[in-house]
Amino acid sequence: MDTKNVPESLQAEEERIRAQREKDDAKRDAQLEKERQEDIKSGREVLDKKFQQLEFLMNKSKVSTTSYME
């Protein structure tokens, strides 16, 4: 950008806006990362529950099959 013809006050204002935007972006990125980590954690918990349910059903099926065959 050609800064020769731009007044210093406008350059300072632009720099202030840029710094504020970077600060806001950093806050937003941190919040998104926090939410992402929470989603990952809750997803693991749901997945663990699903595997536990599946394991229970498989074991129940084995018991049913074994008792049926006896």
mmCIF file with all atom_site columns, N, CA and C in Angstrom:
data_model
loop_
_atom_site.group_PDB
_atom_site.id
_atom_site.type_symbol
_atom_site.label_atom_id
_atom_site.label_alt_id
_atom_site.label_comp_id
_atom_site.label_asym_id
_atom_site.label_entity_id
_atom_site.label_seq_id
_atom_site.pdbx_PDB_ins_code
_atom_site.Cartn_x
_atom_site.Cartn_y
_atom_site.Cartn_z
_atom_site.occupancy
_atom_site.B_iso_or_equiv
_atom_site.pdbx_formal_charge
_atom_site.auth_seq_id
_atom_site.auth_comp_id
_atom_site.auth_asym_id
_atom_site.auth_atom_id
_atom_site.pdbx_PDB_model_num
ATOM 1   N N  . MET A 1 1  ? 0.839   -1.181  0.000  1.00 0.00 ? 1  MET A N  1
ATOM 2   C CA . MET A 1 1  ? 0.000   0.000   0.000  1.00 0.00 ? 1  MET A CA 1
ATOM 3   C C  . MET A 1 1  ? 0.880   1.239   0.000  1.00 0.00 ? 1  MET A C  1
ATOM 4   N N  . ASP A 1 2  ? 0.529   2.186   -0.811 1.00 0.00 ? 2  ASP A N  1
ATOM 5   C CA . ASP A 1 2  ? 1.284   3.437   -0.899 1.00 0.00 ? 2  ASP A CA 1
ATOM 6   C C  . ASP A 1 2  ? 0.864   4.341   0.259  1.00 0.00 ? 2  ASP A C  1
ATOM 7   N N  . THR A 1 3  ? 1.764   4.532   1.227  1.00 0.00 ? 3  THR A N  1
ATOM 8   C CA . THR A 1 3  ? 1.418   5.297   2.433  1.00 0.00 ? 3  THR A CA 1
ATOM 9   C C  . THR A 1 3  ? 1.856   6.750   2.352  1.00 0.00 ? 3  THR A C  1
ATOM 10  N N  . LYS A 1 4  ? 2.424   7.175   1.236  1.00 0.00 ? 4  LYS A N  1
ATOM 11  C CA . LYS A 1 4  ? 2.887   8.562   1.108  1.00 0.00 ? 4  LYS A CA 1
ATOM 12  C C  . LYS A 1 4  ? 1.732   9.553   1.171  1.00 0.00 ? 4  LYS A C  1
ATOM 13  N N  . ASN A 1 5  ? 0.601   9.206   0.567  1.00 0.00 ? 5  ASN A N  1
ATOM 14  C CA . ASN A 1 5  ? -0.528  10.131  0.462  1.00 0.00 ? 5  ASN A CA 1
ATOM 15  C C  . ASN A 1 5  ? -1.584  9.930   1.554  1.00 0.00 ? 5  ASN A C  1
ATOM 16  N N  . VAL A 1 6  ? -1.336  9.017   2.483  1.00 0.00 ? 6  VAL A N  1
ATOM 17  C CA . VAL A 1 6  ? -2.308  8.730   3.541  1.00 0.00 ? 6  VAL A CA 1
ATOM 18  C C  . VAL A 1 6  ? -1.890  9.457   4.815  1.00 0.00 ? 6  VAL A C  1
ATOM 19  N N  . PRO A 1 7  ? -2.783  10.217  5.403  1.00 0.00 ? 7  PRO A N  1
ATOM 20  C CA . PRO A 1 7  ? -2.444  10.934  6.642  1.00 0.00 ? 7  PRO A CA 1
ATOM 21  C C  . PRO A 1 7  ? -2.087  9.961   7.771  1.00 0.00 ? 7  PRO A C  1
ATOM 22  N N  . GLU A 1 8  ? -1.223  10.427  8.652  1.00 0.00 ? 8  GLU A N  1
ATOM 23  C CA . GLU A 1 8  ? -0.787  9.581   9.766  1.00 0.00 ? 8  GLU A CA 1
ATOM 24  C C  . GLU A 1 8  ? -1.949  9.152   10.646 1.00 0.00 ? 8  GLU A C  1
ATOM 25  N N  . SER A 1 9  ? -2.926  10.015  10.824 1.00 0.00 ? 9  SER A N  1
ATOM 26  C CA . SER A 1 9  ? -4.072  9.665   11.672 1.00 0.00 ? 9  SER A CA 1
ATOM 27  C C  . SER A 1 9  ? -4.842  8.475   11.097 1.00 0.00 ? 9  SER A C  1
ATOM 28  N N  . LEU A 1 10 ? -4.969  8.424   9.770  1.00 0.00 ? 10 LEU A N  1
ATOM 29  C CA . LEU A 1 10 ? -5.643  7.288   9.141  1.00 0.00 ? 10 LEU A CA 1
ATOM 30  C C  . LEU A 1 10 ? -4.804  6.019   9.247  1.00 0.00 ? 10 LEU A C  1
ATOM 31  N N  . GLN A 1 11 ? -3.493  6.172   9.102  1.00 0.00 ? 11 GLN A N  1
ATOM 32  C CA . GLN A 1 11 ? -2.614  5.013   9.254  1.00 0.00 ? 11 GLN A CA 1
ATOM 33  C C  . GLN A 1 11 ? -2.698  4.467   10.677 1.00 0.00 ? 11 GLN A C  1
ATOM 34  N N  . ALA A 1 12 ? -2.704  5.370   11.661 1.00 0.00 ? 12 ALA A N  1
ATOM 35  C CA . ALA A 1 12 ? -2.798  4.951   13.058 1.00 0.00 ? 12 ALA A CA 1
ATOM 36  C C  . ALA A 1 12 ? -4.138  4.264   13.322 1.00 0.00 ? 12 ALA A C  1
ATOM 37  N N  . GLU A 1 13 ? -5.198  4.818   12.764 1.00 0.00 ? 13 GLU A N  1
ATOM 38  C CA . GLU A 1 13 ? -6.533  4.222   12.936 1.00 0.00 ? 13 GLU A CA 1
ATOM 39  C C  . GLU A 1 13 ? -6.591  2.840   12.292 1.00 0.00 ? 13 GLU A C  1
ATOM 40  N N  . GLU A 1 14 ? -6.011  2.721   11.113 1.00 0.00 ? 14 GLU A N  1
ATOM 41  C CA . GLU A 1 14 ? -5.976  1.424   10.431 1.00 0.00 ? 14 GLU A CA 1
ATOM 42  C C  . GLU A 1 14 ? -5.183  0.403   11.249 1.00 0.00 ? 14 GLU A C  1
ATOM 43  N N  . GLU A 1 15 ? -4.069  0.828   11.800 1.00 0.00 ? 15 GLU A N  1
ATOM 44  C CA . GLU A 1 15 ? -3.248  -0.067  12.626 1.00 0.00 ? 15 GLU A CA 1
ATOM 45  C C  . GLU A 1 15 ? -4.012  -0.485  13.887 1.00 0.00 ? 15 GLU A C  1
ATOM 46  N N  . ARG A 1 16 ? -4.727  0.464   14.493 1.00 0.00 ? 16 ARG A N  1
ATOM 47  C CA . ARG A 1 16 ? -5.512  0.153   15.691 1.00 0.00 ? 16 ARG A CA 1
ATOM 48  C C  . ARG A 1 16 ? -6.609  -0.869  15.365 1.00 0.00 ? 16 ARG A C  1
ATOM 49  N N  . ILE A 1 17 ? -7.280  -0.669  14.242 1.00 0.00 ? 17 ILE A N  1
ATOM 50  C CA . ILE A 1 17 ? -8.332  -1.595  13.817 1.00 0.00 ? 17 ILE A CA 1
ATOM 51  C C  . ILE A 1 17 ? -7.741  -2.975  13.535 1.00 0.00 ? 17 ILE A C  1
ATOM 52  N N  . ARG A 1 18 ? -6.591  -3.012  12.869 1.00 0.00 ? 18 ARG A N  1
ATOM 53  C CA . ARG A 1 18 ? -5.935  -4.278  12.560 1.00 0.00 ? 18 ARG A CA 1
ATOM 54  C C  . ARG A 1 18 ? -5.567  -5.017  13.848 1.00 0.00 ? 18 ARG A C  1
ATOM 55  N N  . ALA A 1 19 ? -5.002  -4.294  14.811 1.00 0.00 ? 19 ALA A N  1
ATOM 56  C CA . ALA A 1 19 ? -4.617  -4.911  16.084 1.00 0.00 ? 19 ALA A CA 1
ATOM 57  C C  . ALA A 1 19 ? -5.850  -5.441  16.822 1.00 0.00 ? 19 ALA A C  1
ATOM 58  N N  . GLN A 1 20 ? -6.936  -4.676  16.810 1.00 0.00 ? 20 GLN A N  1
ATOM 59  C CA . GLN A 1 20 ? -8.174  -5.117  17.467 1.00 0.00 ? 20 GLN A CA 1
ATOM 60  C C  . GLN A 1 20 ? -8.740  -6.357  16.781 1.00 0.00 ? 20 GLN A C  1
ATOM 61  N N  . ARG A 1 21 ? -8.692  -6.375  15.455 1.00 0.00 ? 21 ARG A N  1
ATOM 62  C CA . ARG A 1 21 ? -9.184  -7.531  14.707 1.00 0.00 ? 21 ARG A CA 1
ATOM 63  C C  . ARG A 1 21 ? -8.363  -8.771  15.040 1.00 0.00 ? 21 ARG A C  1
ATOM 64  N N  . GLU A 1 22 ? -7.037  -8.622  15.103 1.00 0.00 ? 22 GLU A N  1
ATOM 65  C CA . GLU A 1 22 ? -6.182  -9.757  15.448 1.00 0.00 ? 22 GLU A CA 1
ATOM 66  C C  . GLU A 1 22 ? -6.488  -10.263 16.857 1.00 0.00 ? 22 GLU A C  1
ATOM 67  N N  . LYS A 1 23 ? -6.715  -9.335  17.775 1.00 0.00 ? 23 LYS A N  1
ATOM 68  C CA . LYS A 1 23 ? -7.050  -9.708  19.151 1.00 0.00 ? 23 LYS A CA 1
ATOM 69  C C  . LYS A 1 23 ? -8.389  -10.456 19.188 1.00 0.00 ? 23 LYS A C  1
ATOM 70  N N  . ASP A 1 24 ? -9.385  -9.922  18.481 1.00 0.00 ? 24 ASP A N  1
ATOM 71  C CA . ASP A 1 24 ? -10.701 -10.569 18.423 1.00 0.00 ? 24 ASP A CA 1
ATOM 72  C C  . ASP A 1 24 ? -10.613 -11.945 17.763 1.00 0.00 ? 24 ASP A C  1
ATOM 73  N N  . ASP A 1 25 ? -9.818  -12.046 16.695 1.00 0.00 ? 25 ASP A N  1
ATOM 74  C CA . ASP A 1 25 ? -9.637  -13.332 16.023 1.00 0.00 ? 25 ASP A CA 1
ATOM 75  C C  . ASP A 1 25 ? -8.999  -14.351 16.956 1.00 0.00 ? 25 ASP A C  1
ATOM 76  N N  . ALA A 1 26 ? -8.019  -13.921 17.737 1.00 0.00 ? 26 ALA A N  1
ATOM 77  C CA . ALA A 1 26 ? -7.360  -14.825 18.677 1.00 0.00 ? 26 ALA A CA 1
ATOM 78  C C  . ALA A 1 26 ? -8.349  -15.314 19.734 1.00 0.00 ? 26 ALA A C  1
ATOM 79  N N  . LYS A 1 27 ? -9.187  -14.409 20.234 1.00 0.00 ? 27 LYS A N  1
ATOM 80  C CA . LYS A 1 27 ? -10.209 -14.806 21.213 1.00 0.00 ? 27 LYS A CA 1
ATOM 81  C C  . LYS A 1 27 ? -11.180 -15.810 20.599 1.00 0.00 ? 27 LYS A C  1
ATOM 82  N N  . ARG A 1 28 ? -11.628 -15.504 19.387 1.00 0.00 ? 28 ARG A N  1
ATOM 83  C CA . ARG A 1 28 ? -12.579 -16.389 18.712 1.00 0.00 ? 28 ARG A CA 1
ATOM 84  C C  . ARG A 1 28 ? -11.960 -17.760 18.458 1.00 0.00 ? 28 ARG A C  1
ATOM 85  N N  . ASP A 1 29 ? -10.699 -17.772 18.004 1.00 0.00 ? 29 ASP A N  1
ATOM 86  C CA . ASP A 1 29 ? -10.020 -19.037 17.755 1.00 0.00 ? 29 ASP A CA 1
ATOM 87  C C  . ASP A 1 29 ? -9.880  -19.849 19.035 1.00 0.00 ? 29 ASP A C  1
ATOM 88  N N  . ALA A 1 30 ? -9.563  -19.189 20.138 1.00 0.00 ? 30 ALA A N  1
ATOM 89  C CA . ALA A 1 30 ? -9.435  -19.882 21.421 1.00 0.00 ? 30 ALA A CA 1
ATOM 90  C C  . ALA A 1 30 ? -10.779 -20.464 21.849 1.00 0.00 ? 30 ALA A C  1
ATOM 91  N N  . GLN A 1 31 ? -11.845 -19.715 21.669 1.00 0.00 ? 31 GLN A N  1
ATOM 92  C CA . GLN A 1 31 ? -13.182 -20.198 22.035 1.00 0.00 ? 31 GLN A CA 1
ATOM 93  C C  . GLN A 1 31 ? -13.582 -21.381 21.157 1.00 0.00 ? 31 GLN A C  1
ATOM 94  N N  . LEU A 1 32 ? -13.313 -21.287 19.861 1.00 0.00 ? 32 LEU A N  1
ATOM 95  C CA . LEU A 1 32 ? -13.638 -22.391 18.958 1.00 0.00 ? 32 LEU A CA 1
ATOM 96  C C  . LEU A 1 32 ? -12.845 -23.645 19.315 1.00 0.00 ? 32 LEU A C  1
ATOM 97  N N  . GLU A 1 33 ? -11.579 -23.476 19.663 1.00 0.00 ? 33 GLU A N  1
ATOM 98  C CA . GLU A 1 33 ? -10.753 -24.622 20.048 1.00 0.00 ? 33 GLU A CA 1
ATOM 99  C C  . GLU A 1 33 ? -11.283 -25.254 21.332 1.00 0.00 ? 33 GLU A C  1
ATOM 100 N N  . LYS A 1 34 ? -11.688 -24.428 22.281 1.00 0.00 ? 34 LYS A N  1
ATOM 101 C CA . LYS A 1 34 ? -12.251 -24.942 23.534 1.00 0.00 ? 34 LYS A CA 1
ATOM 102 C C  . LYS A 1 34 ? -13.513 -25.753 23.244 1.00 0.00 ? 34 LYS A C  1
ATOM 103 N N  . GLU A 1 35 ? -14.388 -25.201 22.405 1.00 0.00 ? 35 GLU A N  1
ATOM 104 C CA . GLU A 1 35 ? -15.617 -25.907 22.045 1.00 0.00 ? 35 GLU A CA 1
ATOM 105 C C  . GLU A 1 35 ? -15.303 -27.195 21.298 1.00 0.00 ? 35 GLU A C  1
ATOM 106 N N  . ARG A 1 36 ? -14.301 -27.160 20.441 1.00 0.00 ? 36 ARG A N  1
ATOM 107 C CA . ARG A 1 36 ? -13.911 -28.359 19.692 1.00 0.00 ? 36 ARG A CA 1
ATOM 108 C C  . ARG A 1 36 ? -13.432 -29.452 20.634 1.00 0.00 ? 36 ARG A C  1
ATOM 109 N N  . GLN A 1 37 ? -12.618 -29.068 21.624 1.00 0.00 ? 37 GLN A N  1
ATOM 110 C CA . GLN A 1 37 ? -12.133 -30.048 22.597 1.00 0.00 ? 37 GLN A CA 1
ATOM 111 C C  . GLN A 1 37 ? -13.284 -30.635 23.412 1.00 0.00 ? 37 GLN A C  1
ATOM 112 N N  . GLU A 1 38 ? -14.255 -29.795 23.778 1.00 0.00 ? 38 GLU A N  1
ATOM 113 C CA . GLU A 1 38 ? -15.428 -30.286 24.510 1.00 0.00 ? 38 GLU A CA 1
ATOM 114 C C  . GLU A 1 38 ? -16.231 -31.253 23.645 1.00 0.00 ? 38 GLU A C  1
ATOM 115 N N  . ASP A 1 39 ? -16.370 -30.932 22.353 1.00 0.00 ? 39 ASP A N  1
ATOM 116 C CA . ASP A 1 39 ? -17.090 -31.818 21.438 1.00 0.00 ? 39 ASP A CA 1
ATOM 117 C C  . ASP A 1 39 ? -16.373 -33.152 21.296 1.00 0.00 ? 39 ASP A C  1
ATOM 118 N N  . ILE A 1 40 ? -15.049 -33.101 21.201 1.00 0.00 ? 40 ILE A N  1
ATOM 119 C CA . ILE A 1 40 ? -14.269 -34.334 21.089 1.00 0.00 ? 40 ILE A CA 1
ATOM 120 C C  . ILE A 1 40 ? -14.468 -35.180 22.335 1.00 0.00 ? 40 ILE A C  1
ATOM 121 N N  . LYS A 1 41 ? -14.396 -34.541 23.500 1.00 0.00 ? 41 LYS A N  1
ATOM 122 C CA . LYS A 1 41 ? -14.562 -35.270 24.758 1.00 0.00 ? 41 LYS A CA 1
ATOM 123 C C  . LYS A 1 41 ? -15.952 -35.888 24.841 1.00 0.00 ? 41 LYS A C  1
ATOM 124 N N  . SER A 1 42 ? -16.983 -35.111 24.543 1.00 0.00 ? 42 SER A N  1
ATOM 125 C CA . SER A 1 42 ? -18.346 -35.646 24.622 1.00 0.00 ? 42 SER A CA 1
ATOM 126 C C  . SER A 1 42 ? -18.554 -36.730 23.567 1.00 0.00 ? 42 SER A C  1
ATOM 127 N N  . GLY A 1 43 ? -17.933 -36.576 22.419 1.00 0.00 ? 43 GLY A N  1
ATOM 128 C CA . GLY A 1 43 ? -18.020 -37.603 21.382 1.00 0.00 ? 43 GLY A CA 1
ATOM 129 C C  . GLY A 1 43 ? -17.394 -38.907 21.826 1.00 0.00 ? 43 GLY A C  1
ATOM 130 N N  . ARG A 1 44 ? -16.275 -38.821 22.532 1.00 0.00 ? 44 ARG A N  1
ATOM 131 C CA . ARG A 1 44 ? -15.635 -40.029 23.059 1.00 0.00 ? 44 ARG A CA 1
ATOM 132 C C  . ARG A 1 44 ? -16.529 -40.701 24.084 1.00 0.00 ? 44 ARG A C  1
ATOM 133 N N  . GLU A 1 45 ? -17.157 -39.886 24.942 1.00 0.00 ? 45 GLU A N  1
ATOM 134 C CA . GLU A 1 45 ? -18.038 -40.454 25.958 1.00 0.00 ? 45 GLU A CA 1
ATOM 135 C C  . GLU A 1 45 ? -19.214 -41.173 25.306 1.00 0.00 ? 45 GLU A C  1
ATOM 136 N N  . VAL A 1 46 ? -19.795 -40.570 24.277 1.00 0.00 ? 46 VAL A N  1
ATOM 137 C CA . VAL A 1 46 ? -20.910 -41.199 23.570 1.00 0.00 ? 46 VAL A CA 1
ATOM 138 C C  . VAL A 1 46 ? -20.437 -42.474 22.896 1.00 0.00 ? 46 VAL A C  1
ATOM 139 N N  . LEU A 1 47 ? -19.279 -42.413 22.268 1.00 0.00 ? 47 LEU A N  1
ATOM 140 C CA . LEU A 1 47 ? -18.729 -43.579 21.592 1.00 0.00 ? 47 LEU A CA 1
ATOM 141 C C  . LEU A 1 47 ? -18.451 -44.695 22.586 1.00 0.00 ? 47 LEU A C  1
ATOM 142 N N  . ASP A 1 48 ? -17.882 -44.365 23.747 1.00 0.00 ? 48 ASP A N  1
ATOM 143 C CA . ASP A 1 48 ? -17.629 -45.369 24.780 1.00 0.00 ? 48 ASP A CA 1
ATOM 144 C C  . ASP A 1 48 ? -18.930 -46.021 25.231 1.00 0.00 ? 48 ASP A C  1
ATOM 145 N N  . LYS A 1 49 ? -19.976 -45.226 25.410 1.00 0.00 ? 49 LYS A N  1
ATOM 146 C CA . LYS A 1 49 ? -21.273 -45.774 25.821 1.00 0.00 ? 49 LYS A CA 1
ATOM 147 C C  . LYS A 1 49 ? -21.822 -46.705 24.756 1.00 0.00 ? 49 LYS A C  1
ATOM 148 N N  . LYS A 1 50 ? -21.671 -46.313 23.489 1.00 0.00 ? 50 LYS A N  1
ATOM 149 C CA . LYS A 1 50 ? -22.167 -47.155 22.395 1.00 0.00 ? 50 LYS A CA 1
ATOM 150 C C  . LYS A 1 50 ? -21.422 -48.493 22.365 1.00 0.00 ? 50 LYS A C  1
ATOM 151 N N  . PHE A 1 51 ? -20.101 -48.452 22.559 1.00 0.00 ? 51 PHE A N  1
ATOM 152 C CA . PHE A 1 51 ? -19.334 -49.692 22.585 1.00 0.00 ? 51 PHE A CA 1
ATOM 153 C C  . PHE A 1 51 ? -19.714 -50.547 23.785 1.00 0.00 ? 51 PHE A C  1
ATOM 154 N N  . GLN A 1 52 ? -19.963 -49.924 24.924 1.00 0.00 ? 52 GLN A N  1
ATOM 155 C CA . GLN A 1 52 ? -20.393 -50.677 26.104 1.00 0.00 ? 52 GLN A CA 1
ATOM 156 C C  . GLN A 1 52 ? -21.736 -51.344 25.843 1.00 0.00 ? 52 GLN A C  1
ATOM 157 N N  . GLN A 1 53 ? -22.650 -50.625 25.207 1.00 0.00 ? 53 GLN A N  1
ATOM 158 C CA . GLN A 1 53 ? -23.953 -51.202 24.881 1.00 0.00 ? 53 GLN A CA 1
ATOM 159 C C  . GLN A 1 53 ? -23.801 -52.357 23.899 1.00 0.00 ? 53 GLN A C  1
ATOM 160 N N  . LEU A 1 54 ? -22.963 -52.172 22.906 1.00 0.00 ? 54 LEU A N  1
ATOM 161 C CA . LEU A 1 54 ? -22.729 -53.223 21.925 1.00 0.00 ? 54 LEU A CA 1
ATOM 162 C C  . LEU A 1 54 ? -22.108 -54.446 22.585 1.00 0.00 ? 54 LEU A C  1
ATOM 163 N N  . GLU A 1 55 ? -21.132 -54.222 23.443 1.00 0.00 ? 55 GLU A N  1
ATOM 164 C CA . GLU A 1 55 ? -20.489 -55.327 24.150 1.00 0.00 ? 55 GLU A CA 1
ATOM 165 C C  . GLU A 1 55 ? -21.509 -56.067 25.017 1.00 0.00 ? 55 GLU A C  1
ATOM 166 N N  . PHE A 1 56 ? -22.363 -55.328 25.703 1.00 0.00 ? 56 PHE A N  1
ATOM 167 C CA . PHE A 1 56 ? -23.402 -55.940 26.528 1.00 0.00 ? 56 PHE A CA 1
ATOM 168 C C  . PHE A 1 56 ? -24.317 -56.814 25.675 1.00 0.00 ? 56 PHE A C  1
ATOM 169 N N  . LEU A 1 57 ? -24.755 -56.278 24.538 1.00 0.00 ? 57 LEU A N  1
ATOM 170 C CA . LEU A 1 57 ? -25.648 -57.042 23.666 1.00 0.00 ? 57 LEU A CA 1
ATOM 171 C C  . LEU A 1 57 ? -24.964 -58.280 23.102 1.00 0.00 ? 57 LEU A C  1
ATOM 172 N N  . MET A 1 58 ? -23.694 -58.155 22.755 1.00 0.00 ? 58 MET A N  1
ATOM 173 C CA . MET A 1 58 ? -22.963 -59.314 22.234 1.00 0.00 ? 58 MET A CA 1
ATOM 174 C C  . MET A 1 58 ? -22.823 -60.379 23.310 1.00 0.00 ? 58 MET A C  1
ATOM 175 N N  . ASN A 1 59 ? -22.499 -59.958 24.525 1.00 0.00 ? 59 ASN A N  1
ATOM 176 C CA . ASN A 1 59 ? -22.376 -60.920 25.620 1.00 0.00 ? 59 ASN A CA 1
ATOM 177 C C  . ASN A 1 59 ? -23.724 -61.560 25.926 1.00 0.00 ? 59 ASN A C  1
ATOM 178 N N  . LYS A 1 60 ? -24.777 -60.774 25.901 1.00 0.00 ? 60 LYS A N  1
ATOM 179 C CA . LYS A 1 60 ? -26.121 -61.295 26.139 1.00 0.00 ? 60 LYS A CA 1
ATOM 180 C C  . LYS A 1 60 ? -26.484 -62.301 25.049 1.00 0.00 ? 60 LYS A C  1
ATOM 181 N N  . SER A 1 61 ? -26.109 -61.994 23.828 1.00 0.00 ? 61 SER A N  1
ATOM 182 C CA . SER A 1 61 ? -26.377 -62.886 22.712 1.00 0.00 ? 61 SER A CA 1
ATOM 183 C C  . SER A 1 61 ? -25.623 -64.197 22.880 1.00 0.00 ? 61 SER A C  1
ATOM 184 N N  . LYS A 1 62 ? -24.375 -64.124 23.340 1.00 0.00 ? 62 LYS A N  1
ATOM 185 C CA . LYS A 1 62 ? -23.583 -65.334 23.567 1.00 0.00 ? 62 LYS A CA 1
ATOM 186 C C  . LYS A 1 62 ? -24.217 -66.190 24.649 1.00 0.00 ? 62 LYS A C  1
ATOM 187 N N  . VAL A 1 63 ? -24.679 -65.551 25.718 1.00 0.00 ? 63 VAL A N  1
ATOM 188 C CA . VAL A 1 63 ? -25.322 -66.283 26.812 1.00 0.00 ? 63 VAL A CA 1
ATOM 189 C C  . VAL A 1 63 ? -26.605 -66.926 26.317 1.00 0.00 ? 63 VAL A C  1
ATOM 190 N N  . SER A 1 64 ? -27.384 -66.199 25.550 1.00 0.00 ? 64 SER A N  1
ATOM 191 C CA . SER A 1 64 ? -28.640 -66.730 25.017 1.00 0.00 ? 64 SER A CA 1
ATOM 192 C C  . SER A 1 64 ? -28.368 -67.907 24.092 1.00 0.00 ? 64 SER A C  1
ATOM 193 N N  . THR A 1 65 ? -27.382 -67.781 23.241 1.00 0.00 ? 65 THR A N  1
ATOM 194 C CA . THR A 1 65 ? -27.041 -68.845 22.307 1.00 0.00 ? 65 THR A CA 1
ATOM 195 C C  . THR A 1 65 ? -26.540 -70.068 23.057 1.00 0.00 ? 65 THR A C  1
ATOM 196 N N  . THR A 1 66 ? -25.707 -69.852 24.060 1.00 0.00 ? 66 THR A N  1
ATOM 197 C CA . THR A 1 66 ? -25.158 -70.956 24.839 1.00 0.00 ? 66 THR A CA 1
ATOM 198 C C  . THR A 1 66 ? -26.271 -71.672 25.591 1.00 0.00 ? 66 THR A C  1
ATOM 199 N N  . SER A 1 67 ? -27.144 -70.941 26.230 1.00 0.00 ? 67 SER A N  1
ATOM 200 C CA . SER A 1 67 ? -28.224 -71.573 26.988 1.00 0.00 ? 67 SER A CA 1
ATOM 201 C C  . SER A 1 67 ? -29.224 -72.240 26.047 1.00 0.00 ? 67 SER A C  1
ATOM 202 N N  . TYR A 1 68 ? -29.421 -71.723 24.871 1.00 0.00 ? 68 TYR A N  1
ATOM 203 C CA . TYR A 1 68 ? -30.336 -72.300 23.900 1.00 0.00 ? 68 TYR A CA 1
ATOM 204 C C  . TYR A 1 68 ? -29.786 -73.621 23.374 1.00 0.00 ? 68 TYR A C  1
ATOM 205 N N  . MET A 1 69 ? -28.458 -73.681 23.186 1.00 0.00 ? 69 MET A N  1
ATOM 206 C CA . MET A 1 69 ? -27.837 -74.875 22.621 1.00 0.00 ? 69 MET A CA 1
ATOM 207 C C  . MET A 1 69 ? -27.712 -75.989 23.645 1.00 0.00 ? 69 MET A C  1
ATOM 208 N N  . GLU A 1 70 ? -27.807 -75.688 24.914 1.00 0.00 ? 70 GLU A N  1
ATOM 209 C CA . GLU A 1 70 ? -27.642 -76.725 25.942 1.00 0.00 ? 70 GLU A CA 1
ATOM 210 C C  . GLU A 1 70 ? -28.840 -77.563 26.095 1.00 0.00 ? 70 GLU A C  1
#
